[in-house]
Amino acid sequence: MTSNIPADLIQIVMTTLTVGCMYALVAVGVALIYSATGVINFAQGEFVMLGGMTVASLYGQHDWPLAAAIAVALVVALIYSAVLMLLTTAFAARMSLIGVLIITIGASIATQGVAAWIWDSDTHRFAPFSGDEPFRILDATITPQALWIIGIGGVSIMLLLWFIRSTMMGKAMRACALDRAAATMVGIPVRWTILMSFVLSGMLCAVGGIVTTPLTTIDANGGMLLAIKGFSAAMLGGMGNIGGALLGALLIAFVETLAVTFSSSAFKELPTFTIIILVLLFMPRGLLGRRGETGLHHEDLTQR
């Protein structure tokens, strides 16, 4: 049986973009928090889970208007990100970096337990934004929700980049990431900029959970794997580098897509963990990371 090469290429490209946008939303969030605090947040995937589960509950089960359910999900992500920021900074002054990392892992596990108690441990989804009917390009099948993921994910990341580069708060965040002491001396409110980093990161991931749940489903325990994928992508691109996180997410998605297309879905997770090991061994600063620009030292985390 002969394969349709153009259709296969279209399918691979669309799958890579869809999965890559999901990973990118998490990876950019990881990079954003790391550049501001020097901490790797392993609770990052829980923002995705909370966004998806909240909308699945309110819109999918209780018939709320979609816009209202999305607004509530973003508020939930905002509150959770603020609590997580306060939790990590409160313990950072008297704990090692490993201790702070363990706190984020503990926060992830605790959030999963609370989510399972509020909802349950089953998988959830809600109706796609534009229906389930796929359309075809050549022999490639594309779902409308995949286009929503690509579109909303791309726009969200572009808006974040615009915010960081063009607004006063964004410039303050960049200044704090470059030199915390100098930013403090010129009057920049460091703790507020750290809080803004957590909030933007959390809401970005919540958007990812909202747009992907109709396509992939969500459950209370799915956040940790997404956090690992985001961490892997951020590390591959260069920890603390937002552009690198985006590149790393697309590369991991591409490799996973090839693995699923030409071998078996059982090997889907293998490329991610292989990439982590190879990057740690041979490229610890990632593809775009350079010495001195991969984030802040842990002892700076609690400076005012």
PDB file of C-alpha atoms in Angstrom:
ATOM      1  CA  MET A   1       0.000   0.000   0.000  1.00  0.00           C
ATOM      2  CA  THR A   2       1.447   3.356  -1.036  1.00  0.00           C
ATOM      3  CA  SER A   3       1.399   6.339   1.259  1.00  0.00           C
ATOM      4  CA  ASN A   4       0.212   9.800   0.347  1.00  0.00           C
ATOM      5  CA  ILE A   5       3.331  11.816   1.162  1.00  0.00           C
ATOM      6  CA  PRO A   6       1.796  15.343   0.906  1.00  0.00           C
ATOM      7  CA  ALA A   7      -1.117  14.328   3.142  1.00  0.00           C
ATOM      8  CA  ASP A   8       1.276  12.707   5.623  1.00  0.00           C
ATOM      9  CA  LEU A   9       3.368  15.882   5.735  1.00  0.00           C
ATOM     10  CA  ILE A  10       0.299  18.048   6.324  1.00  0.00           C
ATOM     11  CA  GLN A  11      -0.835  15.727   9.110  1.00  0.00           C
ATOM     12  CA  ILE A  12       2.607  15.794  10.755  1.00  0.00           C
ATOM     13  CA  VAL A  13       2.817  19.593  10.512  1.00  0.00           C
ATOM     14  CA  MET A  14      -0.673  20.126  11.952  1.00  0.00           C
ATOM     15  CA  THR A  15      -0.112  17.648  14.770  1.00  0.00           C
ATOM     16  CA  THR A  16       3.256  19.213  15.571  1.00  0.00           C
ATOM     17  CA  LEU A  17       1.751  22.699  15.699  1.00  0.00           C
ATOM     18  CA  THR A  18      -1.189  21.569  17.824  1.00  0.00           C
ATOM     19  CA  VAL A  19       0.869  19.629  20.357  1.00  0.00           C
ATOM     20  CA  GLY A  20       3.679  22.177  20.175  1.00  0.00           C
ATOM     21  CA  CYS A  21       1.351  25.050  21.077  1.00  0.00           C
ATOM     22  CA  MET A  22       0.159  23.119  24.116  1.00  0.00           C
ATOM     23  CA  TYR A  23       3.699  22.408  25.265  1.00  0.00           C
ATOM     24  CA  ALA A  24       4.737  25.972  24.451  1.00  0.00           C
ATOM     25  CA  LEU A  25       2.124  27.496  26.741  1.00  0.00           C
ATOM     26  CA  VAL A  26       3.517  25.436  29.631  1.00  0.00           C
ATOM     27  CA  ALA A  27       7.172  25.899  28.637  1.00  0.00           C
ATOM     28  CA  VAL A  28       6.860  29.666  28.287  1.00  0.00           C
ATOM     29  CA  GLY A  29       5.246  29.745  31.735  1.00  0.00           C
ATOM     30  CA  VAL A  30       8.162  27.737  33.155  1.00  0.00           C
ATOM     31  CA  ALA A  31      10.660  30.098  31.499  1.00  0.00           C
ATOM     32  CA  LEU A  32       8.806  33.185  32.713  1.00  0.00           C
ATOM     33  CA  ILE A  33       8.862  32.113  36.369  1.00  0.00           C
ATOM     34  CA  TYR A  34      12.456  30.879  36.142  1.00  0.00           C
ATOM     35  CA  SER A  35      13.705  34.140  34.630  1.00  0.00           C
ATOM     36  CA  ALA A  36      12.033  36.095  37.430  1.00  0.00           C
ATOM     37  CA  THR A  37      12.895  33.867  40.413  1.00  0.00           C
ATOM     38  CA  GLY A  38      15.455  31.234  39.464  1.00  0.00           C
ATOM     39  CA  VAL A  39      12.971  28.547  40.542  1.00  0.00           C
ATOM     40  CA  ILE A  40      11.674  25.717  38.351  1.00  0.00           C
ATOM     41  CA  ASN A  41       7.962  25.430  39.086  1.00  0.00           C
ATOM     42  CA  PHE A  42       6.935  21.783  38.886  1.00  0.00           C
ATOM     43  CA  ALA A  43       3.357  22.771  39.707  1.00  0.00           C
ATOM     44  CA  GLN A  44       3.115  24.461  36.305  1.00  0.00           C
ATOM     45  CA  GLY A  45       0.935  21.732  34.827  1.00  0.00           C
ATOM     46  CA  GLU A  46      -1.694  22.241  37.512  1.00  0.00           C
ATOM     47  CA  PHE A  47      -2.617  25.585  35.955  1.00  0.00           C
ATOM     48  CA  VAL A  48      -3.517  23.662  32.803  1.00  0.00           C
ATOM     49  CA  MET A  49      -5.507  21.121  34.796  1.00  0.00           C
ATOM     50  CA  LEU A  50      -7.417  23.783  36.770  1.00  0.00           C
ATOM     51  CA  GLY A  51      -8.287  25.725  33.631  1.00  0.00           C
ATOM     52  CA  GLY A  52      -9.606  22.661  31.827  1.00  0.00           C
ATOM     53  CA  MET A  53     -11.420  21.138  34.809  1.00  0.00           C
ATOM     54  CA  THR A  54     -13.113  24.419  35.763  1.00  0.00           C
ATOM     55  CA  VAL A  55     -14.538  24.995  32.294  1.00  0.00           C
ATOM     56  CA  ALA A  56     -15.456  21.312  31.924  1.00  0.00           C
ATOM     57  CA  SER A  57     -17.415  21.538  35.177  1.00  0.00           C
ATOM     58  CA  LEU A  58     -19.135  24.901  34.723  1.00  0.00           C
ATOM     59  CA  TYR A  59     -19.702  24.863  30.964  1.00  0.00           C
ATOM     60  CA  GLY A  60     -19.747  21.154  30.218  1.00  0.00           C
ATOM     61  CA  GLN A  61     -21.775  19.926  33.196  1.00  0.00           C
ATOM     62  CA  HIS A  62     -23.645  22.919  34.632  1.00  0.00           C
ATOM     63  CA  ASP A  63     -24.462  24.713  31.356  1.00  0.00           C
ATOM     64  CA  TRP A  64     -22.818  28.011  32.187  1.00  0.00           C
ATOM     65  CA  PRO A  65     -22.126  30.328  29.248  1.00  0.00           C
ATOM     66  CA  LEU A  66     -18.698  29.515  27.823  1.00  0.00           C
ATOM     67  CA  ALA A  67     -17.385  33.063  28.323  1.00  0.00           C
ATOM     68  CA  ALA A  68     -18.411  33.064  31.991  1.00  0.00           C
ATOM     69  CA  ALA A  69     -16.828  29.650  32.590  1.00  0.00           C
ATOM     70  CA  ILE A  70     -13.579  30.804  30.964  1.00  0.00           C
ATOM     71  CA  ALA A  71     -13.555  33.965  33.101  1.00  0.00           C
ATOM     72  CA  VAL A  72     -13.961  31.911  36.284  1.00  0.00           C
ATOM     73  CA  ALA A  73     -11.191  29.527  35.166  1.00  0.00           C
ATOM     74  CA  LEU A  74      -8.804  32.445  34.633  1.00  0.00           C
ATOM     75  CA  VAL A  75      -9.662  33.865  38.063  1.00  0.00           C
ATOM     76  CA  VAL A  76      -8.994  30.442  39.617  1.00  0.00           C
ATOM     77  CA  ALA A  77      -5.599  30.351  37.872  1.00  0.00           C
ATOM     78  CA  LEU A  78      -4.852  33.889  39.068  1.00  0.00           C
ATOM     79  CA  ILE A  79      -5.629  33.030  42.691  1.00  0.00           C
ATOM     80  CA  TYR A  80      -3.690  29.764  42.579  1.00  0.00           C
ATOM     81  CA  SER A  81      -0.661  31.451  41.014  1.00  0.00           C
ATOM     82  CA  ALA A  82      -0.661  34.156  43.704  1.00  0.00           C
ATOM     83  CA  VAL A  83      -0.879  31.547  46.479  1.00  0.00           C
ATOM     84  CA  LEU A  84       1.935  29.546  44.893  1.00  0.00           C
ATOM     85  CA  MET A  85       4.106  32.647  44.617  1.00  0.00           C
ATOM     86  CA  LEU A  86       3.544  33.516  48.289  1.00  0.00           C
ATOM     87  CA  LEU A  87       4.249  29.918  49.295  1.00  0.00           C
ATOM     88  CA  THR A  88       7.552  29.677  47.429  1.00  0.00           C
ATOM     89  CA  THR A  89       8.853  33.091  48.484  1.00  0.00           C
ATOM     90  CA  ALA A  90       7.863  32.515  52.124  1.00  0.00           C
ATOM     91  CA  PHE A  91      10.069  29.417  52.380  1.00  0.00           C
ATOM     92  CA  ALA A  92      12.825  30.513  50.009  1.00  0.00           C
ATOM     93  CA  ALA A  93      14.693  32.587  52.585  1.00  0.00           C
ATOM     94  CA  ARG A  94      15.388  29.611  54.860  1.00  0.00           C
ATOM     95  CA  MET A  95      15.489  26.678  52.431  1.00  0.00           C
ATOM     96  CA  SER A  96      17.838  25.465  49.727  1.00  0.00           C
ATOM     97  CA  LEU A  97      16.898  25.556  46.063  1.00  0.00           C
ATOM     98  CA  ILE A  98      16.160  21.816  46.222  1.00  0.00           C
ATOM     99  CA  GLY A  99      13.801  22.503  49.113  1.00  0.00           C
ATOM    100  CA  VAL A 100      11.895  25.085  47.082  1.00  0.00           C
ATOM    101  CA  LEU A 101      11.645  22.647  44.182  1.00  0.00           C
ATOM    102  CA  ILE A 102      10.204  20.050  46.555  1.00  0.00           C
ATOM    103  CA  ILE A 103       7.653  22.642  47.693  1.00  0.00           C
ATOM    104  CA  THR A 104       6.456  23.091  44.104  1.00  0.00           C
ATOM    105  CA  ILE A 105       6.228  19.317  43.673  1.00  0.00           C
ATOM    106  CA  GLY A 106       4.287  19.084  46.926  1.00  0.00           C
ATOM    107  CA  ALA A 107       2.005  21.885  45.777  1.00  0.00           C
ATOM    108  CA  SER A 108       1.362  19.952  42.580  1.00  0.00           C
ATOM    109  CA  ILE A 109       0.444  16.763  44.459  1.00  0.00           C
ATOM    110  CA  ALA A 110      -1.749  18.665  46.915  1.00  0.00           C
ATOM    111  CA  THR A 111      -3.539  20.434  44.072  1.00  0.00           C
ATOM    112  CA  GLN A 112      -4.238  17.105  42.398  1.00  0.00           C
ATOM    113  CA  GLY A 113      -5.772  15.798  45.621  1.00  0.00           C
ATOM    114  CA  VAL A 114      -7.949  18.878  46.080  1.00  0.00           C
ATOM    115  CA  ALA A 115      -9.069  18.717  42.445  1.00  0.00           C
ATOM    116  CA  ALA A 116      -9.978  15.029  42.815  1.00  0.00           C
ATOM    117  CA  TRP A 117     -11.959  15.892  45.970  1.00  0.00           C
ATOM    118  CA  ILE A 118     -13.805  18.816  44.324  1.00  0.00           C
ATOM    119  CA  TRP A 119     -14.491  16.970  41.080  1.00  0.00           C
ATOM    120  CA  ASP A 120     -13.260  13.371  40.770  1.00  0.00           C
ATOM    121  CA  SER A 121     -10.404  11.381  39.232  1.00  0.00           C
ATOM    122  CA  ASP A 122     -12.206  10.645  35.955  1.00  0.00           C
ATOM    123  CA  THR A 123     -11.351  12.248  32.634  1.00  0.00           C
ATOM    124  CA  HIS A 124     -13.460  15.227  31.557  1.00  0.00           C
ATOM    125  CA  ARG A 125     -14.034  17.189  28.394  1.00  0.00           C
ATOM    126  CA  PHE A 126     -16.541  19.628  26.969  1.00  0.00           C
ATOM    127  CA  ALA A 127     -17.870  20.351  23.506  1.00  0.00           C
ATOM    128  CA  PRO A 128     -15.381  21.793  20.976  1.00  0.00           C
ATOM    129  CA  PHE A 129     -15.755  25.470  20.199  1.00  0.00           C
ATOM    130  CA  SER A 130     -16.710  24.842  16.561  1.00  0.00           C
ATOM    131  CA  GLY A 131     -18.120  21.338  16.604  1.00  0.00           C
ATOM    132  CA  ASP A 132     -16.562  17.912  16.061  1.00  0.00           C
ATOM    133  CA  GLU A 133     -16.838  17.708  12.280  1.00  0.00           C
ATOM    134  CA  PRO A 134     -13.293  17.520  10.854  1.00  0.00           C
ATOM    135  CA  PHE A 135     -12.306  18.859   7.473  1.00  0.00           C
ATOM    136  CA  ARG A 136      -9.780  17.485   5.049  1.00  0.00           C
ATOM    137  CA  ILE A 137      -6.818  18.902   3.161  1.00  0.00           C
ATOM    138  CA  LEU A 138      -5.827  16.289   0.585  1.00  0.00           C
ATOM    139  CA  ASP A 139      -6.133  13.133   2.692  1.00  0.00           C
ATOM    140  CA  ALA A 140      -5.135  14.804   5.963  1.00  0.00           C
ATOM    141  CA  THR A 141      -7.827  15.147   8.634  1.00  0.00           C
ATOM    142  CA  ILE A 142      -7.856  18.334  10.709  1.00  0.00           C
ATOM    143  CA  THR A 143     -10.209  19.030  13.585  1.00  0.00           C
ATOM    144  CA  PRO A 144     -11.529  22.574  14.103  1.00  0.00           C
ATOM    145  CA  GLN A 145     -10.396  22.498  17.735  1.00  0.00           C
ATOM    146  CA  ALA A 146      -6.805  21.962  16.606  1.00  0.00           C
ATOM    147  CA  LEU A 147      -7.002  25.273  14.745  1.00  0.00           C
ATOM    148  CA  TRP A 148      -8.380  26.933  17.890  1.00  0.00           C
ATOM    149  CA  ILE A 149      -5.404  25.588  19.856  1.00  0.00           C
ATOM    150  CA  ILE A 150      -2.913  26.867  17.299  1.00  0.00           C
ATOM    151  CA  GLY A 151      -4.626  30.234  16.923  1.00  0.00           C
ATOM    152  CA  ILE A 152      -5.296  31.005  20.582  1.00  0.00           C
ATOM    153  CA  GLY A 153      -1.947  29.578  21.687  1.00  0.00           C
ATOM    154  CA  GLY A 154      -0.053  31.642  19.141  1.00  0.00           C
ATOM    155  CA  VAL A 155      -1.949  34.840  19.930  1.00  0.00           C
ATOM    156  CA  SER A 156      -1.502  34.347  23.689  1.00  0.00           C
ATOM    157  CA  ILE A 157       2.259  33.964  23.368  1.00  0.00           C
ATOM    158  CA  MET A 158       2.524  36.959  21.033  1.00  0.00           C
ATOM    159  CA  LEU A 159       0.526  39.086  23.474  1.00  0.00           C
ATOM    160  CA  LEU A 160       2.829  37.995  26.296  1.00  0.00           C
ATOM    161  CA  LEU A 161       5.902  38.934  24.269  1.00  0.00           C
ATOM    162  CA  TRP A 162       4.323  42.304  23.426  1.00  0.00           C
ATOM    163  CA  PHE A 163       3.529  42.887  27.103  1.00  0.00           C
ATOM    164  CA  ILE A 164       7.075  42.097  28.207  1.00  0.00           C
ATOM    165  CA  ARG A 165       8.712  44.217  25.509  1.00  0.00           C
ATOM    166  CA  SER A 166       6.352  47.197  25.291  1.00  0.00           C
ATOM    167  CA  THR A 167       4.703  47.919  28.650  1.00  0.00           C
ATOM    168  CA  MET A 168       6.180  49.487  31.770  1.00  0.00           C
ATOM    169  CA  MET A 169       5.382  46.425  33.875  1.00  0.00           C
ATOM    170  CA  GLY A 170       6.928  44.173  31.250  1.00  0.00           C
ATOM    171  CA  LYS A 171      10.086  46.282  31.184  1.00  0.00           C
ATOM    172  CA  ALA A 172      10.185  46.139  34.981  1.00  0.00           C
ATOM    173  CA  MET A 173       9.990  42.336  34.786  1.00  0.00           C
ATOM    174  CA  ARG A 174      12.899  42.292  32.341  1.00  0.00           C
ATOM    175  CA  ALA A 175      14.916  44.617  34.571  1.00  0.00           C
ATOM    176  CA  CYS A 176      14.343  42.406  37.611  1.00  0.00           C
ATOM    177  CA  ALA A 177      15.353  39.337  35.653  1.00  0.00           C
ATOM    178  CA  LEU A 178      18.613  41.012  34.577  1.00  0.00           C
ATOM    179  CA  ASP A 179      19.649  42.538  37.927  1.00  0.00           C
ATOM    180  CA  ARG A 180      17.417  42.329  40.984  1.00  0.00           C
ATOM    181  CA  ALA A 181      19.545  44.649  43.151  1.00  0.00           C
ATOM    182  CA  ALA A 182      19.759  47.376  40.507  1.00  0.00           C
ATOM    183  CA  ALA A 183      16.014  47.163  39.877  1.00  0.00           C
ATOM    184  CA  THR A 184      15.365  47.601  43.598  1.00  0.00           C
ATOM    185  CA  MET A 185      17.631  50.645  43.787  1.00  0.00           C
ATOM    186  CA  VAL A 186      15.752  52.443  41.003  1.00  0.00           C
ATOM    187  CA  GLY A 187      12.418  51.848  42.729  1.00  0.00           C
ATOM    188  CA  ILE A 188      10.996  48.872  40.851  1.00  0.00           C
ATOM    189  CA  PRO A 189       8.646  46.852  43.134  1.00  0.00           C
ATOM    190  CA  VAL A 190      10.381  43.487  42.878  1.00  0.00           C
ATOM    191  CA  ARG A 191       7.783  41.404  44.676  1.00  0.00           C
ATOM    192  CA  TRP A 192       5.026  42.818  42.488  1.00  0.00           C
ATOM    193  CA  THR A 193       6.980  41.926  39.362  1.00  0.00           C
ATOM    194  CA  ILE A 194       7.519  38.392  40.687  1.00  0.00           C
ATOM    195  CA  LEU A 195       3.789  38.145  41.400  1.00  0.00           C
ATOM    196  CA  MET A 196       3.055  39.350  37.868  1.00  0.00           C
ATOM    197  CA  SER A 197       5.362  36.645  36.472  1.00  0.00           C
ATOM    198  CA  PHE A 198       3.470  33.950  38.384  1.00  0.00           C
ATOM    199  CA  VAL A 199       0.077  35.348  37.395  1.00  0.00           C
ATOM    200  CA  LEU A 200       0.908  35.641  33.691  1.00  0.00           C
ATOM    201  CA  SER A 201       2.433  32.172  33.724  1.00  0.00           C
ATOM    202  CA  GLY A 202      -0.609  30.676  35.441  1.00  0.00           C
ATOM    203  CA  MET A 203      -3.157  32.329  33.192  1.00  0.00           C
ATOM    204  CA  LEU A 204      -1.189  31.367  30.066  1.00  0.00           C
ATOM    205  CA  CYS A 205      -1.262  27.709  31.107  1.00  0.00           C
ATOM    206  CA  ALA A 206      -4.939  27.932  32.063  1.00  0.00           C
ATOM    207  CA  VAL A 207      -5.687  29.141  28.541  1.00  0.00           C
ATOM    208  CA  GLY A 208      -3.851  26.061  27.299  1.00  0.00           C
ATOM    209  CA  GLY A 209      -6.034  23.810  29.432  1.00  0.00           C
ATOM    210  CA  ILE A 210      -9.208  25.493  28.240  1.00  0.00           C
ATOM    211  CA  VAL A 211      -8.484  25.179  24.518  1.00  0.00           C
ATOM    212  CA  THR A 212      -7.057  21.635  24.617  1.00  0.00           C
ATOM    213  CA  THR A 213      -9.580  19.908  26.900  1.00  0.00           C
ATOM    214  CA  PRO A 214     -12.215  19.500  24.148  1.00  0.00           C
ATOM    215  CA  LEU A 215      -9.604  17.672  22.061  1.00  0.00           C
ATOM    216  CA  THR A 216      -7.543  15.699  24.583  1.00  0.00           C
ATOM    217  CA  THR A 217      -9.679  15.520  27.781  1.00  0.00           C
ATOM    218  CA  ILE A 218      -8.352  16.420  31.243  1.00  0.00           C
ATOM    219  CA  ASP A 219      -8.239  14.813  34.671  1.00  0.00           C
ATOM    220  CA  ALA A 220      -7.098  15.784  38.150  1.00  0.00           C
ATOM    221  CA  ASN A 221      -3.790  13.935  37.850  1.00  0.00           C
ATOM    222  CA  GLY A 222      -2.681  15.092  34.402  1.00  0.00           C
ATOM    223  CA  GLY A 223      -0.732  18.177  35.460  1.00  0.00           C
ATOM    224  CA  MET A 224       2.611  16.633  36.440  1.00  0.00           C
ATOM    225  CA  LEU A 225       3.304  15.108  33.013  1.00  0.00           C
ATOM    226  CA  LEU A 226       2.540  18.449  31.354  1.00  0.00           C
ATOM    227  CA  ALA A 227       4.923  20.172  33.779  1.00  0.00           C
ATOM    228  CA  ILE A 228       7.663  17.703  32.823  1.00  0.00           C
ATOM    229  CA  LYS A 229       6.998  18.346  29.129  1.00  0.00           C
ATOM    230  CA  GLY A 230       7.129  22.098  29.696  1.00  0.00           C
ATOM    231  CA  PHE A 231      10.307  21.797  31.756  1.00  0.00           C
ATOM    232  CA  SER A 232      11.906  19.665  29.039  1.00  0.00           C
ATOM    233  CA  ALA A 233      10.996  22.170  26.329  1.00  0.00           C
ATOM    234  CA  ALA A 234      12.239  25.117  28.402  1.00  0.00           C
ATOM    235  CA  MET A 235      15.504  23.325  29.142  1.00  0.00           C
ATOM    236  CA  LEU A 236      15.990  22.346  25.505  1.00  0.00           C
ATOM    237  CA  GLY A 237      15.523  25.938  24.347  1.00  0.00           C
ATOM    238  CA  GLY A 238      17.539  27.497  27.170  1.00  0.00           C
ATOM    239  CA  MET A 239      16.097  27.833  30.660  1.00  0.00           C
ATOM    240  CA  GLY A 240      14.699  31.320  31.194  1.00  0.00           C
ATOM    241  CA  ASN A 241      14.628  32.126  27.474  1.00  0.00           C
ATOM    242  CA  ILE A 242      11.029  32.529  26.269  1.00  0.00           C
ATOM    243  CA  GLY A 243      11.937  32.228  22.586  1.00  0.00           C
ATOM    244  CA  GLY A 244      13.963  29.143  23.406  1.00  0.00           C
ATOM    245  CA  ALA A 245      11.021  27.631  25.290  1.00  0.00           C
ATOM    246  CA  LEU A 246       8.840  28.080  22.212  1.00  0.00           C
ATOM    247  CA  LEU A 247      11.476  26.477  19.990  1.00  0.00           C
ATOM    248  CA  GLY A 248      11.988  23.593  22.418  1.00  0.00           C
ATOM    249  CA  ALA A 249       8.249  22.921  22.609  1.00  0.00           C
ATOM    250  CA  LEU A 250       7.922  22.693  18.841  1.00  0.00           C
ATOM    251  CA  LEU A 251      10.969  20.418  18.554  1.00  0.00           C
ATOM    252  CA  ILE A 252       9.697  18.023  21.227  1.00  0.00           C
ATOM    253  CA  ALA A 253       6.247  17.986  19.626  1.00  0.00           C
ATOM    254  CA  PHE A 254       7.810  17.243  16.237  1.00  0.00           C
ATOM    255  CA  VAL A 255       9.886  14.347  17.568  1.00  0.00           C
ATOM    256  CA  GLU A 256       6.890  12.909  19.430  1.00  0.00           C
ATOM    257  CA  THR A 257       4.728  13.204  16.325  1.00  0.00           C
ATOM    258  CA  LEU A 258       7.303  11.317  14.275  1.00  0.00           C
ATOM    259  CA  ALA A 259       7.550   8.641  16.956  1.00  0.00           C
ATOM    260  CA  VAL A 260       3.789   8.121  16.994  1.00  0.00           C
ATOM    261  CA  THR A 261       3.452   8.296  13.200  1.00  0.00           C
ATOM    262  CA  PHE A 262       6.203   5.862  12.303  1.00  0.00           C
ATOM    263  CA  SER A 263       6.357   3.564  15.323  1.00  0.00           C
ATOM    264  CA  SER A 264       3.813   3.301  18.133  1.00  0.00           C
ATOM    265  CA  SER A 265       2.059   5.557  20.630  1.00  0.00           C
ATOM    266  CA  ALA A 266       3.721   3.441  23.339  1.00  0.00           C
ATOM    267  CA  PHE A 267       6.967   5.293  22.518  1.00  0.00           C
ATOM    268  CA  LYS A 268       5.413   8.764  22.650  1.00  0.00           C
ATOM    269  CA  GLU A 269       6.979   9.740  25.983  1.00  0.00           C
ATOM    270  CA  LEU A 270      10.416   8.275  25.210  1.00  0.00           C
ATOM    271  CA  PRO A 271      11.697  11.285  23.193  1.00  0.00           C
ATOM    272  CA  THR A 272      10.921  13.726  26.023  1.00  0.00           C
ATOM    273  CA  PHE A 273      12.930  11.868  28.629  1.00  0.00           C
ATOM    274  CA  THR A 274      15.705  11.127  26.138  1.00  0.00           C
ATOM    275  CA  ILE A 275      15.947  14.840  25.355  1.00  0.00           C
ATOM    276  CA  ILE A 276      16.181  15.716  29.071  1.00  0.00           C
ATOM    277  CA  ILE A 277      19.110  13.323  29.533  1.00  0.00           C
ATOM    278  CA  LEU A 278      20.939  14.447  26.385  1.00  0.00           C
ATOM    279  CA  VAL A 279      20.515  18.153  27.149  1.00  0.00           C
ATOM    280  CA  LEU A 280      21.716  17.707  30.726  1.00  0.00           C
ATOM    281  CA  LEU A 281      24.772  15.793  29.505  1.00  0.00           C
ATOM    282  CA  PHE A 282      25.812  17.780  26.440  1.00  0.00           C
ATOM    283  CA  MET A 283      23.913  21.125  26.337  1.00  0.00           C
ATOM    284  CA  PRO A 284      23.104  22.185  29.903  1.00  0.00           C
ATOM    285  CA  ARG A 285      22.347  25.756  28.732  1.00  0.00           C
ATOM    286  CA  GLY A 286      20.056  24.622  25.915  1.00  0.00           C
ATOM    287  CA  LEU A 287      19.897  25.706  22.289  1.00  0.00           C
ATOM    288  CA  LEU A 288      19.524  29.459  22.841  1.00  0.00           C
ATOM    289  CA  GLY A 289      20.785  29.855  26.398  1.00  0.00           C
ATOM    290  CA  ARG A 290      24.102  31.570  27.060  1.00  0.00           C
ATOM    291  CA  ARG A 291      26.182  31.952  30.176  1.00  0.00           C
ATOM    292  CA  GLY A 292      24.726  34.486  32.573  1.00  0.00           C
ATOM    293  CA  GLU A 293      21.244  34.803  31.067  1.00  0.00           C
ATOM    294  CA  THR A 294      19.464  31.711  32.311  1.00  0.00           C
ATOM    295  CA  GLY A 295      17.809  33.254  35.343  1.00  0.00           C
ATOM    296  CA  LEU A 296      18.512  34.495  38.847  1.00  0.00           C
ATOM    297  CA  HIS A 297      20.239  32.896  41.776  1.00  0.00           C
ATOM    298  CA  HIS A 298      18.055  31.367  44.443  1.00  0.00           C
ATOM    299  CA  GLU A 299      19.246  33.714  47.169  1.00  0.00           C
ATOM    300  CA  ASP A 300      17.734  36.659  45.241  1.00  0.00           C
ATOM    301  CA  LEU A 301      14.227  35.256  45.411  1.00  0.00           C
ATOM    302  CA  THR A 302      13.117  37.033  48.558  1.00  0.00           C
ATOM    303  CA  GLN A 303      14.720  40.421  47.941  1.00  0.00           C
ATOM    304  CA  ARG A 304      12.332  43.336  48.079  1.00  0.00           C
TER     305      ARG A 304
END
